[in-house]
Short mmCIF file of C-alpha atoms in Angstrom, two decimals:
data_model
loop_
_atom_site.label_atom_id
_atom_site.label_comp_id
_atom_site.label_asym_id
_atom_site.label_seq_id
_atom_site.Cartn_x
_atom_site.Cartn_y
_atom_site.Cartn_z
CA UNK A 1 0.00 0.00 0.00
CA UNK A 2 0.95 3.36 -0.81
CA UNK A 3 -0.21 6.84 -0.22
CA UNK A 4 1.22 10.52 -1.21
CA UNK A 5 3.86 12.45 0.31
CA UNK A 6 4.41 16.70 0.11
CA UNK A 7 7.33 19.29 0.36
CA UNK A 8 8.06 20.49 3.92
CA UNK A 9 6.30 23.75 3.19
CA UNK A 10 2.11 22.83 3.60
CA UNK A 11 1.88 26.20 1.18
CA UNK A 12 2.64 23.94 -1.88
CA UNK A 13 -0.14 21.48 -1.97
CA UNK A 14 0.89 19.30 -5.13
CA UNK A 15 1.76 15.85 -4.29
CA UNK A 16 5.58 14.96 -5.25
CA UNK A 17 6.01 11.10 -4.94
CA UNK A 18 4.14 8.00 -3.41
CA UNK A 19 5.95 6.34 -0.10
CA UNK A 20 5.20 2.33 1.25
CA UNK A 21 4.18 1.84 4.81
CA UNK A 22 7.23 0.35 5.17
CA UNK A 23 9.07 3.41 4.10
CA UNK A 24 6.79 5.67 6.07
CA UNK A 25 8.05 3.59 9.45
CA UNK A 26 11.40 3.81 8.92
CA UNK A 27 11.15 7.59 8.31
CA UNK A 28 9.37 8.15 11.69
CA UNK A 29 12.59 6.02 12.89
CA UNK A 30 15.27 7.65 11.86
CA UNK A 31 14.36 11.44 10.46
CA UNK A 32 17.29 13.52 8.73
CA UNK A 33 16.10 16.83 10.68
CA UNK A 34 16.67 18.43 14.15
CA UNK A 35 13.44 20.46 14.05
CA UNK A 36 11.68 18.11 16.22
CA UNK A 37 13.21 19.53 19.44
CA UNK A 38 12.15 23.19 18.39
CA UNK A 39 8.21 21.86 18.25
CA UNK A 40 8.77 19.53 21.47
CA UNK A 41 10.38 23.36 23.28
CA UNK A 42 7.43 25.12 21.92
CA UNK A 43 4.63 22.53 23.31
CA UNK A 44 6.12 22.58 26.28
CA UNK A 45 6.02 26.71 26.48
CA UNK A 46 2.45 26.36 25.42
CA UNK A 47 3.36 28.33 22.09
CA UNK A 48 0.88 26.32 20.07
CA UNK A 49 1.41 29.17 17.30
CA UNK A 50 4.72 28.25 17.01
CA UNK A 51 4.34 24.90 17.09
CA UNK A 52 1.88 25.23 14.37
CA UNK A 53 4.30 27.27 12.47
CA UNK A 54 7.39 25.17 12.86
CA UNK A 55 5.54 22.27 11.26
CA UNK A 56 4.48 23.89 8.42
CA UNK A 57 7.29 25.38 7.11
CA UNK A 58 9.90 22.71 8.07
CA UNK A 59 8.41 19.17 8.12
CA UNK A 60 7.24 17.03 5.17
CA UNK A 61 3.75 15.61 5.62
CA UNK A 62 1.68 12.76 3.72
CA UNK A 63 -2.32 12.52 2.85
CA UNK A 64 -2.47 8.59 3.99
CA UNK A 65 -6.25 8.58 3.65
CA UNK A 66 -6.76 9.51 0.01
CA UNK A 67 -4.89 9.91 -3.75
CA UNK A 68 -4.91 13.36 -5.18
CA UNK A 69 -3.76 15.12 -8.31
CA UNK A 70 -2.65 18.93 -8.42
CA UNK A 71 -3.60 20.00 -5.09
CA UNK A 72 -5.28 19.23 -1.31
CA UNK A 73 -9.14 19.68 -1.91
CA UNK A 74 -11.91 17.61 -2.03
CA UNK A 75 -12.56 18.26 -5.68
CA UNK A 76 -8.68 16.64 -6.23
CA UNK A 77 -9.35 13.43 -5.03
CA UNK A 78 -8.91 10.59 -7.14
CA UNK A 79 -9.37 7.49 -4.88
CA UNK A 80 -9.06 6.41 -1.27
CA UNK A 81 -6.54 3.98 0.24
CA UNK A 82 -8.42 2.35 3.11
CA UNK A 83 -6.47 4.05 5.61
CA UNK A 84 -7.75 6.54 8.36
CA UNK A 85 -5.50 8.93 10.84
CA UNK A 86 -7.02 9.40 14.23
CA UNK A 87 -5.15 12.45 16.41
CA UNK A 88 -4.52 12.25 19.85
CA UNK A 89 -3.68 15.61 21.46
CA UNK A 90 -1.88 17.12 24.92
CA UNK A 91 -2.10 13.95 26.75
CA UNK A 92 0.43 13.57 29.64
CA UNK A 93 1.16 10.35 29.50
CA UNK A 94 1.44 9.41 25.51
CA UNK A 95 3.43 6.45 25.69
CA UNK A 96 1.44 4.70 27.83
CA UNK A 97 -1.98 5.11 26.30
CA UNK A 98 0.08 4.93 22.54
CA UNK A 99 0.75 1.42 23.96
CA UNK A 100 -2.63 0.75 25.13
CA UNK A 101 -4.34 1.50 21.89
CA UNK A 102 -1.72 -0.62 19.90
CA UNK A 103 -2.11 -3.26 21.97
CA UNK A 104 -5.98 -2.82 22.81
CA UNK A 105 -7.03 -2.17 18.64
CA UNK A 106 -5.81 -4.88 16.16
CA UNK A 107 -7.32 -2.55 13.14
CA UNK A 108 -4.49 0.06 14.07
CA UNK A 109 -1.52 -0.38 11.81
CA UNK A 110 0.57 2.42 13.13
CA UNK A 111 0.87 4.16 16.17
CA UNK A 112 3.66 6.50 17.56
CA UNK A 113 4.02 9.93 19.10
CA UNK A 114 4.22 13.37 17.72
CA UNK A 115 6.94 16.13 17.54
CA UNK A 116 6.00 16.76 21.17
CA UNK A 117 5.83 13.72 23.05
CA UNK A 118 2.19 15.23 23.97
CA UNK A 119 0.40 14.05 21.16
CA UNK A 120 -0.32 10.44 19.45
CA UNK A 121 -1.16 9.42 15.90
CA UNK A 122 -2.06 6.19 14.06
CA UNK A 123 -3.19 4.65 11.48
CA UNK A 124 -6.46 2.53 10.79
CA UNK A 125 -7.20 0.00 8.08
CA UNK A 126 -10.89 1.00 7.03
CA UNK A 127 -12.81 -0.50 3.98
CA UNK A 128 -11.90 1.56 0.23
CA UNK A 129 -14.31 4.18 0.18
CA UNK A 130 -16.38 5.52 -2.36
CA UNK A 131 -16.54 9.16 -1.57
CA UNK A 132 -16.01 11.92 1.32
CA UNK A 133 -19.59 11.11 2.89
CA UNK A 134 -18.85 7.57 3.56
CA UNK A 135 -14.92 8.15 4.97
CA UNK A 136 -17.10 10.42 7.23
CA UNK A 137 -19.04 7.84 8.35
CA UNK A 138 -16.49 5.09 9.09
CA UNK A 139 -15.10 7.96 11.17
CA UNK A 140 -18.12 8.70 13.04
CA UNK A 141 -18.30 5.02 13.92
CA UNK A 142 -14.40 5.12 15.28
CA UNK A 143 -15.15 8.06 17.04
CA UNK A 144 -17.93 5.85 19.55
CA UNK A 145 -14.77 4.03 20.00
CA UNK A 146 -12.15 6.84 21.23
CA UNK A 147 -13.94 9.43 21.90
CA UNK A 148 -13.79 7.69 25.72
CA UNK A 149 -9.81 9.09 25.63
CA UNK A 150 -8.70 12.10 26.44
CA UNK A 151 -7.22 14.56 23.80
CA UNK A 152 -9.48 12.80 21.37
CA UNK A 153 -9.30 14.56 17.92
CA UNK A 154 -11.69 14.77 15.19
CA UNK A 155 -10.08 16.83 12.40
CA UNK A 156 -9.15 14.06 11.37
CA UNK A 157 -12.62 13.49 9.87
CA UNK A 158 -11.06 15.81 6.91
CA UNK A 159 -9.56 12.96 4.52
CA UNK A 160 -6.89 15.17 3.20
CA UNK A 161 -5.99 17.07 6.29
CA UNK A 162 -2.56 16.63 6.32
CA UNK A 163 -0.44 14.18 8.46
CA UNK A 164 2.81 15.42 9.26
CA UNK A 165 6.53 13.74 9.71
CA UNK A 166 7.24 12.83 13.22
CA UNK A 167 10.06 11.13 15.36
CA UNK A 168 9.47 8.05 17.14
CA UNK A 169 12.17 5.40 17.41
CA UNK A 170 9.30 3.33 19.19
CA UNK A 171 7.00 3.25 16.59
CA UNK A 172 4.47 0.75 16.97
CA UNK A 173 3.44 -0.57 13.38
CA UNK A 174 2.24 -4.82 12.11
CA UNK A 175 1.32 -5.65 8.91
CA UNK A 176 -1.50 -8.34 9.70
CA UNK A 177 -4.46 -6.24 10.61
CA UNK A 178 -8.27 -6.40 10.95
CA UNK A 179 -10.51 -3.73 9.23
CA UNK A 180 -12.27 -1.21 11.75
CA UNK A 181 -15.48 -1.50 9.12
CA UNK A 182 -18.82 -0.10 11.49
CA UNK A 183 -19.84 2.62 9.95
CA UNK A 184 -22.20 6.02 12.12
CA UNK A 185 -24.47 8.79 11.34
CA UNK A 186 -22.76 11.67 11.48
CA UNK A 187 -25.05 13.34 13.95
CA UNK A 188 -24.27 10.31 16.56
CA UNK A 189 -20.75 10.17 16.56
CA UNK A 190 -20.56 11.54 20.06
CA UNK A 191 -23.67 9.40 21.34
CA UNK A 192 -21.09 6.33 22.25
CA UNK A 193 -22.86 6.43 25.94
CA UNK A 194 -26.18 5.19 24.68
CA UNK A 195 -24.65 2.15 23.68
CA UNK A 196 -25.34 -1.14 25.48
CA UNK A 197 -22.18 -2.16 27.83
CA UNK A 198 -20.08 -5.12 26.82
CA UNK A 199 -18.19 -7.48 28.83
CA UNK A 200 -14.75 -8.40 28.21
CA UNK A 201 -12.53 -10.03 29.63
CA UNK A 202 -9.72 -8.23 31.47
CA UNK A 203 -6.32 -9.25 30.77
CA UNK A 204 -2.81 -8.60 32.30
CA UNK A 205 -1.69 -5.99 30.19
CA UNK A 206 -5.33 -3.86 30.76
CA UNK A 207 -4.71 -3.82 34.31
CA UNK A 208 -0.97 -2.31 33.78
CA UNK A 209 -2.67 0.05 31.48
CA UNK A 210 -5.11 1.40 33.78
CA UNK A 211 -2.10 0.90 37.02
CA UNK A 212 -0.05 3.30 34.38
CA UNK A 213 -2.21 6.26 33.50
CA UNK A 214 -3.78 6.64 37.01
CA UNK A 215 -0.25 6.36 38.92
CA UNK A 216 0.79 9.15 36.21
CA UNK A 217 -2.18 11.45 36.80
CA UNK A 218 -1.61 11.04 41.02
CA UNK A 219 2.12 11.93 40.83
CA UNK A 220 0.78 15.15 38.89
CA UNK A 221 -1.16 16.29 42.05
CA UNK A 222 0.79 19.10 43.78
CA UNK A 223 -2.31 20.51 45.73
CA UNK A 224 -5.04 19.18 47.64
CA UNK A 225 -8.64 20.29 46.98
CA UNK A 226 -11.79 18.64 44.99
CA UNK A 227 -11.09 19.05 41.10
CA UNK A 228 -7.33 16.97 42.04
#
């Protein structure tokens, strides 16, 4: 599988090659630039401008869920790949719940952490669509899925919103996957709570999950008081 790849400026929106899955891992392992540290200095200052700006001008980025021809609109698609990026954003303790949802989602190919150790991506093997409306709704249907995780993005939900290079020597990535293929309105995406509870069956590496993240949000306590 395949997808498109852009210049490290997001102002030229004209594909310029096609990169594997394979190549796309390796990239996130081992990246030729030193502007990763400038984003990670710039989430941690809470310059989100910056940030912003720093990835725009300076990182290459890829369109994973769809083909297009001469620039980044809907109108320039020519086909989807099966492929959906979900966003994970400002969560404290990324490597843990990165982990988690590797481990916890069998449809997620890809999984590793932003410039900013703050954030999380990955990527999902969804049927081929036929058209924006449907990629909408396969997304709606993942969303009653993550939406119960913090830092949940749905931009995402824009098929050629574009995914840019990280660094993650960790990256989390298999090639035997399931397909995530339930499919929402898009008016109930965020009505995951009116769904009926299911049982499963808790395993060793849930309970060092959930161990993990709550011994991770306690050590963050520096006050007493009711919202801690």
């Amino acid at each position: 599988m395949q997808f498109q790849y852009f210049s490290n400026n997001v102002h030229r929106p004209k594909p310029i090659g096609f990169v594997s899955l394979d190549r796309f891992v390796h990239a996130h392992k081992n990246p030729k630039t030193d502007i990763f540290d400038q984003i990670a200095q710039a989430e941690l200052a809470k310059d989100f401008e910056l940030k912003a700006k720093l990835k725009q001008e300076n990182l290459y980025y890829f369109t994973p869920c769809v083909h297009l021809k001469n620039g980044r609109k809907y109108t320039d698609i020519v086909s989807f790949t099966g492929l959906m990026v979900l966003d994970f954003d400002h969560i404290d303790n990324a490597e843990d719940l990165k982990h988690h949802l590797f481990n916890e989602y069998n449809f997620i190919i890809a999984c590793w952490l932003s410039p900013s150790k703050k954030g999380i991506k990955a990527l999902v093997r969804i049927p081929v669509c036929k058209d924006t409306n449907e990629f909408k709704e396969y997304f709606a249907g993942i969303s009653n899925v993550m939406n119960v995780y913090d830092g949940f993005d749905t931009t995402t939900k824009n098929c050629v919103l574009p995914l840019f290079q990280s660094v993650d020597k960790n990256i989390l990535y298999r090639k035997e996957t399931s397909v995530f293929d339930t499919k929402a309105s898009i008016e109930d995406q965020f009505n995951y709570q009116s769904k009926p509870f299911v049982k499963v069956d808790i395993t060793d590496q849930h309970l060092k999950s959930v161990y993990s993240v709550t011994e991770s949000a306690i050590n963050k306590i520096l006050s007493d008081g009711h919202p801690q």
